[in-house]
JSON list of C-alpha atoms in Angstrom, two decimals:
[
{"chain": "A", "resi": 89, "resn": "UNK", "atom": "CA", "xyz": [-0.01, -0.23, 0.14]},
{"chain": "A", "resi": 90, "resn": "UNK", "atom": "CA", "xyz": [2.38, 2.51, 0.92]},
{"chain": "A", "resi": 91, "resn": "UNK", "atom": "CA", "xyz": [6.33, 2.79, 0.85]},
{"chain": "A", "resi": 92, "resn": "UNK", "atom": "CA", "xyz": [8.05, 1.49, 3.85]},
{"chain": "A", "resi": 93, "resn": "UNK", "atom": "CA", "xyz": [10.70, 3.27, 5.52]},
{"chain": "A", "resi": 94, "resn": "UNK", "atom": "CA", "xyz": [14.43, 2.05, 4.76]},
{"chain": "A", "resi": 95, "resn": "UNK", "atom": "CA", "xyz": [16.13, 1.76, 7.98]},
{"chain": "A", "resi": 96, "resn": "UNK", "atom": "CA", "xyz": [15.16, 0.17, 10.45]},
{"chain": "A", "resi": 97, "resn": "UNK", "atom": "CA", "xyz": [16.18, -0.60, 13.73]},
{"chain": "A", "resi": 98, "resn": "UNK", "atom": "CA", "xyz": [15.47, -4.16, 15.15]},
{"chain": "A", "resi": 99, "resn": "UNK", "atom": "CA", "xyz": [14.47, -4.45, 19.15]},
{"chain": "A", "resi": 100, "resn": "UNK", "atom": "CA", "xyz": [15.65, -7.47, 19.76]},
{"chain": "A", "resi": 101, "resn": "UNK", "atom": "CA", "xyz": [17.01, -6.83, 23.16]},
{"chain": "A", "resi": 102, "resn": "UNK", "atom": "CA", "xyz": [13.63, -4.76, 23.71]},
{"chain": "A", "resi": 103, "resn": "UNK", "atom": "CA", "xyz": [11.12, -6.84, 25.25]},
{"chain": "A", "resi": 104, "resn": "UNK", "atom": "CA", "xyz": [8.62, -4.59, 25.27]},
{"chain": "A", "resi": 105, "resn": "UNK", "atom": "CA", "xyz": [8.59, -3.86, 21.66]},
{"chain": "A", "resi": 106, "resn": "UNK", "atom": "CA", "xyz": [9.35, -7.44, 21.09]},
{"chain": "A", "resi": 107, "resn": "UNK", "atom": "CA", "xyz": [6.16, -8.25, 22.90]},
{"chain": "A", "resi": 108, "resn": "UNK", "atom": "CA", "xyz": [3.83, -5.51, 21.06]},
{"chain": "A", "resi": 109, "resn": "UNK", "atom": "CA", "xyz": [5.72, -7.02, 17.80]},
{"chain": "A", "resi": 110, "resn": "UNK", "atom": "CA", "xyz": [4.09, -10.24, 18.66]},
{"chain": "A", "resi": 111, "resn": "UNK", "atom": "CA", "xyz": [0.72, -8.97, 20.24]},
{"chain": "A", "resi": 112, "resn": "UNK", "atom": "CA", "xyz": [0.93, -6.99, 16.44]},
{"chain": "A", "resi": 113, "resn": "UNK", "atom": "CA", "xyz": [1.75, -10.07, 14.38]},
{"chain": "A", "resi": 114, "resn": "UNK", "atom": "CA", "xyz": [-1.22, -12.55, 16.10]},
{"chain": "A", "resi": 115, "resn": "UNK", "atom": "CA", "xyz": [-4.49, -9.69, 16.02]},
{"chain": "A", "resi": 116, "resn": "UNK", "atom": "CA", "xyz": [-3.39, -8.83, 12.12]},
{"chain": "A", "resi": 117, "resn": "UNK", "atom": "CA", "xyz": [-3.25, -12.55, 11.84]},
{"chain": "A", "resi": 118, "resn": "UNK", "atom": "CA", "xyz": [-7.00, -12.82, 13.35]},
{"chain": "A", "resi": 119, "resn": "UNK", "atom": "CA", "xyz": [-8.47, -10.10, 11.79]},
{"chain": "A", "resi": 120, "resn": "UNK", "atom": "CA", "xyz": [-7.05, -11.74, 8.13]},
{"chain": "A", "resi": 121, "resn": "UNK", "atom": "CA", "xyz": [-8.29, -15.09, 9.26]},
{"chain": "A", "resi": 122, "resn": "UNK", "atom": "CA", "xyz": [-12.02, -13.07, 10.27]},
{"chain": "A", "resi": 123, "resn": "UNK", "atom": "CA", "xyz": [-13.09, -12.07, 7.37]},
{"chain": "A", "resi": 124, "resn": "UNK", "atom": "CA", "xyz": [-13.32, -15.33, 5.31]},
{"chain": "A", "resi": 125, "resn": "UNK", "atom": "CA", "xyz": [-16.68, -16.20, 8.18]},
{"chain": "A", "resi": 126, "resn": "UNK", "atom": "CA", "xyz": [-18.60, -13.58, 6.22]},
{"chain": "A", "resi": 127, "resn": "UNK", "atom": "CA", "xyz": [-17.94, -15.60, 2.70]},
{"chain": "A", "resi": 128, "resn": "UNK", "atom": "CA", "xyz": [-20.89, -18.41, 3.21]},
{"chain": "A", "resi": 129, "resn": "UNK", "atom": "CA", "xyz": [-22.86, -21.03, 1.82]},
{"chain": "A", "resi": 130, "resn": "UNK", "atom": "CA", "xyz": [-25.75, -23.06, 2.81]},
{"chain": "A", "resi": 131, "resn": "UNK", "atom": "CA", "xyz": [-25.42, -26.77, 2.69]},
{"chain": "A", "resi": 132, "resn": "UNK", "atom": "CA", "xyz": [-28.37, -29.40, 0.99]},
{"chain": "A", "resi": 133, "resn": "UNK", "atom": "CA", "xyz": [-29.60, -26.72, -1.86]},
{"chain": "A", "resi": 134, "resn": "UNK", "atom": "CA", "xyz": [-30.77, -27.90, -4.82]},
{"chain": "A", "resi": 135, "resn": "UNK", "atom": "CA", "xyz": [-28.92, -27.03, -8.45]},
{"chain": "A", "resi": 136, "resn": "UNK", "atom": "CA", "xyz": [-31.22, -23.57, -9.11]},
{"chain": "A", "resi": 137, "resn": "UNK", "atom": "CA", "xyz": [-30.16, -22.55, -5.20]},
{"chain": "A", "resi": 138, "resn": "UNK", "atom": "CA", "xyz": [-26.33, -23.26, -5.23]},
{"chain": "A", "resi": 139, "resn": "UNK", "atom": "CA", "xyz": [-26.20, -20.97, -8.08]},
{"chain": "A", "resi": 140, "resn": "UNK", "atom": "CA", "xyz": [-28.22, -18.68, -6.62]},
{"chain": "A", "resi": 141, "resn": "UNK", "atom": "CA", "xyz": [-26.57, -18.59, -2.90]},
{"chain": "A", "resi": 142, "resn": "UNK", "atom": "CA", "xyz": [-23.09, -19.00, -4.99]},
{"chain": "A", "resi": 143, "resn": "UNK", "atom": "CA", "xyz": [-23.78, -15.36, -6.99]},
{"chain": "A", "resi": 144, "resn": "UNK", "atom": "CA", "xyz": [-24.91, -14.13, -3.92]},
{"chain": "A", "resi": 145, "resn": "UNK", "atom": "CA", "xyz": [-21.37, -14.73, -2.07]},
{"chain": "A", "resi": 146, "resn": "UNK", "atom": "CA", "xyz": [-19.53, -12.75, -4.44]},
{"chain": "A", "resi": 147, "resn": "UNK", "atom": "CA", "xyz": [-19.66, -9.64, -2.90]},
{"chain": "A", "resi": 148, "resn": "UNK", "atom": "CA", "xyz": [-18.73, -11.09, 0.46]},
{"chain": "A", "resi": 149, "resn": "UNK", "atom": "CA", "xyz": [-15.68, -12.14, -1.71]},
{"chain": "A", "resi": 150, "resn": "UNK", "atom": "CA", "xyz": [-14.79, -9.34, -3.09]},
{"chain": "A", "resi": 151, "resn": "UNK", "atom": "CA", "xyz": [-15.01, -7.32, 0.50]},
{"chain": "A", "resi": 152, "resn": "UNK", "atom": "CA", "xyz": [-12.72, -10.30, 1.30]},
{"chain": "A", "resi": 153, "resn": "UNK", "atom": "CA", "xyz": [-10.46, -9.73, -0.88]},
{"chain": "A", "resi": 154, "resn": "UNK", "atom": "CA", "xyz": [-10.51, -5.61, -0.57]},
{"chain": "A", "resi": 155, "resn": "UNK", "atom": "CA", "xyz": [-9.99, -6.03, 3.09]},
{"chain": "A", "resi": 156, "resn": "UNK", "atom": "CA", "xyz": [-7.10, -8.58, 3.02]},
{"chain": "A", "resi": 157, "resn": "UNK", "atom": "CA", "xyz": [-5.23, -6.82, 0.85]},
{"chain": "A", "resi": 158, "resn": "UNK", "atom": "CA", "xyz": [-5.59, -3.38, 2.88]},
{"chain": "A", "resi": 159, "resn": "UNK", "atom": "CA", "xyz": [-5.29, -5.34, 6.41]},
{"chain": "A", "resi": 160, "resn": "UNK", "atom": "CA", "xyz": [-2.27, -6.73, 4.57]},
{"chain": "A", "resi": 161, "resn": "UNK", "atom": "CA", "xyz": [-0.37, -3.40, 3.67]},
{"chain": "A", "resi": 162, "resn": "UNK", "atom": "CA", "xyz": [-1.45, -2.28, 6.98]},
{"chain": "A", "resi": 163, "resn": "UNK", "atom": "CA", "xyz": [0.71, -5.03, 8.62]},
{"chain": "A", "resi": 164, "resn": "UNK", "atom": "CA", "xyz": [3.14, -4.32, 6.37]},
{"chain": "A", "resi": 165, "resn": "UNK", "atom": "CA", "xyz": [3.59, -0.59, 7.19]},
{"chain": "A", "resi": 166, "resn": "UNK", "atom": "CA", "xyz": [3.09, -1.56, 10.87]},
{"chain": "A", "resi": 167, "resn": "UNK", "atom": "CA", "xyz": [5.51, -3.93, 11.62]},
{"chain": "A", "resi": 168, "resn": "UNK", "atom": "CA", "xyz": [8.00, -1.49, 8.88]},
{"chain": "A", "resi": 169, "resn": "UNK", "atom": "CA", "xyz": [7.12, 1.60, 11.75]},
{"chain": "A", "resi": 170, "resn": "UNK", "atom": "CA", "xyz": [7.36, -0.77, 14.84]},
{"chain": "A", "resi": 171, "resn": "UNK", "atom": "CA", "xyz": [11.05, -2.29, 14.08]},
{"chain": "A", "resi": 172, "resn": "UNK", "atom": "CA", "xyz": [11.60, 1.29, 12.93]},
{"chain": "A", "resi": 173, "resn": "UNK", "atom": "CA", "xyz": [11.27, 2.66, 16.31]},
{"chain": "A", "resi": 174, "resn": "UNK", "atom": "CA", "xyz": [14.21, 4.97, 18.27]},
{"chain": "A", "resi": 175, "resn": "UNK", "atom": "CA", "xyz": [12.67, 4.27, 21.47]},
{"chain": "A", "resi": 176, "resn": "UNK", "atom": "CA", "xyz": [9.44, 3.14, 22.74]},
{"chain": "A", "resi": 177, "resn": "UNK", "atom": "CA", "xyz": [7.25, 5.36, 24.72]},
{"chain": "A", "resi": 178, "resn": "UNK", "atom": "CA", "xyz": [3.55, 5.68, 27.02]},
{"chain": "A", "resi": 179, "resn": "UNK", "atom": "CA", "xyz": [2.09, 7.50, 23.58]},
{"chain": "A", "resi": 180, "resn": "UNK", "atom": "CA", "xyz": [3.72, 5.80, 21.22]},
{"chain": "A", "resi": 181, "resn": "UNK", "atom": "CA", "xyz": [2.41, 2.31, 22.87]},
{"chain": "A", "resi": 182, "resn": "UNK", "atom": "CA", "xyz": [-1.28, 3.54, 23.38]},
{"chain": "A", "resi": 183, "resn": "UNK", "atom": "CA", "xyz": [-1.61, 4.75, 19.39]},
{"chain": "A", "resi": 184, "resn": "UNK", "atom": "CA", "xyz": [0.11, 1.24, 18.37]},
{"chain": "A", "resi": 185, "resn": "UNK", "atom": "CA", "xyz": [-2.79, -0.85, 20.48]},
{"chain": "A", "resi": 186, "resn": "UNK", "atom": "CA", "xyz": [-5.26, 2.33, 19.21]},
{"chain": "A", "resi": 187, "resn": "UNK", "atom": "CA", "xyz": [-4.02, 1.21, 15.58]},
{"chain": "A", "resi": 188, "resn": "UNK", "atom": "CA", "xyz": [-4.93, -2.57, 16.45]},
{"chain": "A", "resi": 189, "resn": "UNK", "atom": "CA", "xyz": [-8.24, -1.92, 18.27]},
{"chain": "A", "resi": 190, "resn": "UNK", "atom": "CA", "xyz": [-8.83, -0.49, 14.81]},
{"chain": "A", "resi": 191, "resn": "UNK", "atom": "CA", "xyz": [-7.81, -3.65, 13.00]},
{"chain": "A", "resi": 192, "resn": "UNK", "atom": "CA", "xyz": [-9.59, -6.42, 15.37]},
{"chain": "A", "resi": 193, "resn": "UNK", "atom": "CA", "xyz": [-13.06, -4.28, 14.69]},
{"chain": "A", "resi": 194, "resn": "UNK", "atom": "CA", "xyz": [-12.51, -3.96, 10.13]},
{"chain": "A", "resi": 195, "resn": "UNK", "atom": "CA", "xyz": [-14.11, -7.61, 9.91]},
{"chain": "A", "resi": 196, "resn": "UNK", "atom": "CA", "xyz": [-17.50, -5.82, 11.21]},
{"chain": "A", "resi": 197, "resn": "UNK", "atom": "CA", "xyz": [-17.07, -2.90, 8.53]},
{"chain": "A", "resi": 198, "resn": "UNK", "atom": "CA", "xyz": [-16.05, -5.31, 6.21]},
{"chain": "A", "resi": 199, "resn": "UNK", "atom": "CA", "xyz": [-19.19, -7.93, 6.92]},
{"chain": "A", "resi": 200, "resn": "UNK", "atom": "CA", "xyz": [-21.57, -4.88, 7.17]},
{"chain": "A", "resi": 201, "resn": "UNK", "atom": "CA", "xyz": [-19.95, -3.45, 3.13]},
{"chain": "A", "resi": 202, "resn": "UNK", "atom": "CA", "xyz": [-20.59, -7.15, 1.65]},
{"chain": "A", "resi": 203, "resn": "UNK", "atom": "CA", "xyz": [-23.87, -7.10, 2.72]},
{"chain": "A", "resi": 204, "resn": "UNK", "atom": "CA", "xyz": [-25.02, -3.50, 2.50]},
{"chain": "A", "resi": 205, "resn": "UNK", "atom": "CA", "xyz": [-22.99, -1.56, 0.12]},
{"chain": "A", "resi": 206, "resn": "UNK", "atom": "CA", "xyz": [-25.70, 0.38, -1.05]},
{"chain": "A", "resi": 207, "resn": "UNK", "atom": "CA", "xyz": [-26.43, 1.88, 2.01]},
{"chain": "A", "resi": 208, "resn": "UNK", "atom": "CA", "xyz": [-24.50, 5.03, 2.95]},
{"chain": "A", "resi": 209, "resn": "UNK", "atom": "CA", "xyz": [-23.83, 4.13, 6.47]},
{"chain": "A", "resi": 210, "resn": "UNK", "atom": "CA", "xyz": [-21.73, 0.93, 5.70]},
{"chain": "A", "resi": 211, "resn": "UNK", "atom": "CA", "xyz": [-19.60, 2.64, 3.41]},
{"chain": "A", "resi": 212, "resn": "UNK", "atom": "CA", "xyz": [-19.05, 5.56, 5.43]},
{"chain": "A", "resi": 213, "resn": "UNK", "atom": "CA", "xyz": [-18.08, 3.23, 8.13]},
{"chain": "A", "resi": 214, "resn": "UNK", "atom": "CA", "xyz": [-15.62, 0.97, 6.42]},
{"chain": "A", "resi": 215, "resn": "UNK", "atom": "CA", "xyz": [-14.05, 4.38, 4.75]},
{"chain": "A", "resi": 216, "resn": "UNK", "atom": "CA", "xyz": [-13.89, 5.64, 8.28]},
{"chain": "A", "resi": 217, "resn": "UNK", "atom": "CA", "xyz": [-11.90, 2.56, 9.77]},
{"chain": "A", "resi": 218, "resn": "UNK", "atom": "CA", "xyz": [-9.98, 2.75, 7.59]},
{"chain": "A", "resi": 219, "resn": "UNK", "atom": "CA", "xyz": [-9.03, 6.44, 7.29]},
{"chain": "A", "resi": 220, "resn": "UNK", "atom": "CA", "xyz": [-8.72, 6.16, 11.20]},
{"chain": "A", "resi": 221, "resn": "UNK", "atom": "CA", "xyz": [-5.90, 3.44, 11.31]},
{"chain": "A", "resi": 222, "resn": "UNK", "atom": "CA", "xyz": [-3.98, 5.26, 8.47]},
{"chain": "A", "resi": 223, "resn": "UNK", "atom": "CA", "xyz": [-4.12, 8.54, 10.59]},
{"chain": "A", "resi": 224, "resn": "UNK", "atom": "CA", "xyz": [-2.78, 6.25, 13.82]},
{"chain": "A", "resi": 225, "resn": "UNK", "atom": "CA", "xyz": [0.20, 4.97, 10.99]},
{"chain": "A", "resi": 226, "resn": "UNK", "atom": "CA", "xyz": [0.88, 8.27, 9.77]},
{"chain": "A", "resi": 227, "resn": "UNK", "atom": "CA", "xyz": [0.77, 9.93, 13.53]},
{"chain": "A", "resi": 228, "resn": "UNK", "atom": "CA", "xyz": [3.30, 7.08, 14.95]},
{"chain": "A", "resi": 229, "resn": "UNK", "atom": "CA", "xyz": [5.76, 8.20, 11.76]},
{"chain": "A", "resi": 230, "resn": "UNK", "atom": "CA", "xyz": [5.31, 12.19, 12.82]},
{"chain": "A", "resi": 231, "resn": "UNK", "atom": "CA", "xyz": [5.77, 11.86, 16.12]},
{"chain": "A", "resi": 232, "resn": "UNK", "atom": "CA", "xyz": [8.94, 9.36, 15.87]},
{"chain": "A", "resi": 233, "resn": "UNK", "atom": "CA", "xyz": [10.61, 11.41, 13.45]},
{"chain": "A", "resi": 234, "resn": "UNK", "atom": "CA", "xyz": [11.18, 13.75, 16.36]},
{"chain": "A", "resi": 235, "resn": "UNK", "atom": "CA", "xyz": [12.99, 10.78, 17.92]},
{"chain": "A", "resi": 236, "resn": "UNK", "atom": "CA", "xyz": [15.64, 10.36, 15.58]},
{"chain": "A", "resi": 237, "resn": "UNK", "atom": "CA", "xyz": [19.14, 11.34, 15.05]},
{"chain": "A", "resi": 238, "resn": "UNK", "atom": "CA", "xyz": [20.18, 14.90, 13.62]},
{"chain": "A", "resi": 239, "resn": "UNK", "atom": "CA", "xyz": [22.36, 12.69, 11.59]},
{"chain": "A", "resi": 240, "resn": "UNK", "atom": "CA", "xyz": [19.93, 9.90, 10.45]},
{"chain": "A", "resi": 241, "resn": "UNK", "atom": "CA", "xyz": [21.06, 9.37, 6.61]},
{"chain": "A", "resi": 242, "resn": "UNK", "atom": "CA", "xyz": [19.18, 12.20, 4.51]},
{"chain": "A", "resi": 243, "resn": "UNK", "atom": "CA", "xyz": [17.94, 9.01, 2.23]},
{"chain": "A", "resi": 244, "resn": "UNK", "atom": "CA", "xyz": [15.96, 7.63, 5.25]},
{"chain": "A", "resi": 245, "resn": "UNK", "atom": "CA", "xyz": [14.43, 10.59, 6.02]},
{"chain": "A", "resi": 246, "resn": "UNK", "atom": "CA", "xyz": [13.36, 11.52, 2.51]},
{"chain": "A", "resi": 247, "resn": "UNK", "atom": "CA", "xyz": [11.71, 8.08, 2.63]},
{"chain": "A", "resi": 248, "resn": "UNK", "atom": "CA", "xyz": [10.17, 8.57, 5.91]},
{"chain": "A", "resi": 249, "resn": "UNK", "atom": "CA", "xyz": [8.56, 12.40, 4.29]},
{"chain": "A", "resi": 250, "resn": "UNK", "atom": "CA", "xyz": [7.53, 9.60, 1.31]},
{"chain": "A", "resi": 251, "resn": "UNK", "atom": "CA", "xyz": [5.99, 7.71, 3.31]},
{"chain": "A", "resi": 252, "resn": "UNK", "atom": "CA", "xyz": [4.08, 9.72, 5.59]},
{"chain": "A", "resi": 253, "resn": "UNK", "atom": "CA", "xyz": [2.61, 12.01, 2.69]},
{"chain": "A", "resi": 254, "resn": "UNK", "atom": "CA", "xyz": [1.59, 8.47, 1.33]},
{"chain": "A", "resi": 255, "resn": "UNK", "atom": "CA", "xyz": [-0.08, 7.41, 4.62]},
{"chain": "A", "resi": 256, "resn": "UNK", "atom": "CA", "xyz": [-2.13, 11.15, 4.61]},
{"chain": "A", "resi": 257, "resn": "UNK", "atom": "CA", "xyz": [-3.39, 10.51, 1.19]},
{"chain": "A", "resi": 258, "resn": "UNK", "atom": "CA", "xyz": [-5.02, 7.71, 2.24]},
{"chain": "A", "resi": 259, "resn": "UNK", "atom": "CA", "xyz": [-6.66, 9.41, 5.22]},
{"chain": "A", "resi": 260, "resn": "UNK", "atom": "CA", "xyz": [-7.69, 12.13, 2.37]},
{"chain": "A", "resi": 261, "resn": "UNK", "atom": "CA", "xyz": [-9.35, 9.94, 0.28]},
{"chain": "A", "resi": 262, "resn": "UNK", "atom": "CA", "xyz": [-11.02, 7.76, 2.75]},
{"chain": "A", "resi": 263, "resn": "UNK", "atom": "CA", "xyz": [-12.08, 10.91, 4.73]},
{"chain": "A", "resi": 264, "resn": "UNK", "atom": "CA", "xyz": [-13.48, 12.32, 1.52]},
{"chain": "A", "resi": 265, "resn": "UNK", "atom": "CA", "xyz": [-15.58, 9.11, 0.32]},
{"chain": "A", "resi": 266, "resn": "UNK", "atom": "CA", "xyz": [-17.33, 9.31, 4.10]},
{"chain": "A", "resi": 267, "resn": "UNK", "atom": "CA", "xyz": [-19.38, 12.21, 3.11]},
{"chain": "A", "resi": 268, "resn": "UNK", "atom": "CA", "xyz": [-19.41, 11.31, -0.81]},
{"chain": "A", "resi": 269, "resn": "UNK", "atom": "CA", "xyz": [-20.92, 7.53, 0.63]},
{"chain": "A", "resi": 270, "resn": "UNK", "atom": "CA", "xyz": [-23.96, 9.57, 1.34]},
{"chain": "A", "resi": 271, "resn": "UNK", "atom": "CA", "xyz": [-24.28, 11.24, -2.06]},
{"chain": "A", "resi": 272, "resn": "UNK", "atom": "CA", "xyz": [-23.57, 7.78, -4.48]},
{"chain": "A", "resi": 273, "resn": "UNK", "atom": "CA", "xyz": [-22.06, 5.16, -2.45]},
{"chain": "A", "resi": 274, "resn": "UNK", "atom": "CA", "xyz": [-20.48, 3.13, -5.69]},
{"chain": "A", "resi": 275, "resn": "UNK", "atom": "CA", "xyz": [-19.12, 6.51, -6.68]},
{"chain": "A", "resi": 276, "resn": "UNK", "atom": "CA", "xyz": [-17.59, 6.61, -3.17]},
{"chain": "A", "resi": 277, "resn": "UNK", "atom": "CA", "xyz": [-16.07, 2.68, -3.33]},
{"chain": "A", "resi": 278, "resn": "UNK", "atom": "CA", "xyz": [-14.82, 3.75, -7.00]},
{"chain": "A", "resi": 279, "resn": "UNK", "atom": "CA", "xyz": [-13.23, 6.84, -5.36]},
{"chain": "A", "resi": 280, "resn": "UNK", "atom": "CA", "xyz": [-10.79, 4.12, -3.66]},
{"chain": "A", "resi": 281, "resn": "UNK", "atom": "CA", "xyz": [-8.97, 3.51, -6.47]},
{"chain": "A", "resi": 282, "resn": "UNK", "atom": "CA", "xyz": [-7.70, 6.86, -6.67]},
{"chain": "A", "resi": 283, "resn": "UNK", "atom": "CA", "xyz": [-5.14, 5.72, -3.90]},
{"chain": "A", "resi": 284, "resn": "UNK", "atom": "CA", "xyz": [-3.53, 4.02, -7.30]},
{"chain": "A", "resi": 285, "resn": "UNK", "atom": "CA", "xyz": [-2.24, 7.03, -8.82]},
{"chain": "A", "resi": 286, "resn": "UNK", "atom": "CA", "xyz": [-2.44, 9.44, -5.98]},
{"chain": "A", "resi": 287, "resn": "UNK", "atom": "CA", "xyz": [0.92, 7.10, -4.45]},
{"chain": "A", "resi": 288, "resn": "UNK", "atom": "CA", "xyz": [1.97, 7.23, -7.67]},
{"chain": "A", "resi": 289, "resn": "UNK", "atom": "CA", "xyz": [1.89, 11.03, -8.20]},
{"chain": "A", "resi": 290, "resn": "UNK", "atom": "CA", "xyz": [3.92, 11.76, -4.48]},
{"chain": "A", "resi": 291, "resn": "UNK", "atom": "CA", "xyz": [6.46, 8.69, -5.62]},
{"chain": "A", "resi": 292, "resn": "UNK", "atom": "CA", "xyz": [7.50, 10.31, -8.94]},
{"chain": "A", "resi": 293, "resn": "UNK", "atom": "CA", "xyz": [7.41, 14.09, -6.81]},
{"chain": "A", "resi": 294, "resn": "UNK", "atom": "CA", "xyz": [9.55, 12.86, -4.29]},
{"chain": "A", "resi": 295, "resn": "UNK", "atom": "CA", "xyz": [11.62, 11.51, -6.28]}
]
């Protein structure tokens, strides 16, 4: 989803950070697994009913694929941020836990989106959850930027700025899609695709 920071500082000797990484991996794995619960087809169906149920399951499969891809990106970004933390603080830990709580909640808006994609509240809730997680990640990068040594490599600093800009664009796009959902739900969901050109443009400008 986003370009990660290039320089990492593993915390093998920091038990607090190591526990956060293990906890994060577990929550992301559980959230990814729970997404598939929304993809179900009743048993013992006749041919016609089976094909109809299979067709009805396509929105759930689409929501699963979308959310799995986004959560995988969240996990990659989150792990890069964790391993690059110069130091663990109370504020940073609380932000990390807030982000993990939002990730653990994602199967709920994903299920709503699959079942009620025509309802603006469902689309807005999904977009709001995505915007909130990206905002947490961007805030973590901005906070920890102050902890970096002034002698940090220029290439690493540029990578962090590019990473933060991409996260900010994610927050903006998902955030703008929330009011758009109450005008046209389909337009709001198509609007999410602007993440691709936004990342491309930001990447080229930073280079």
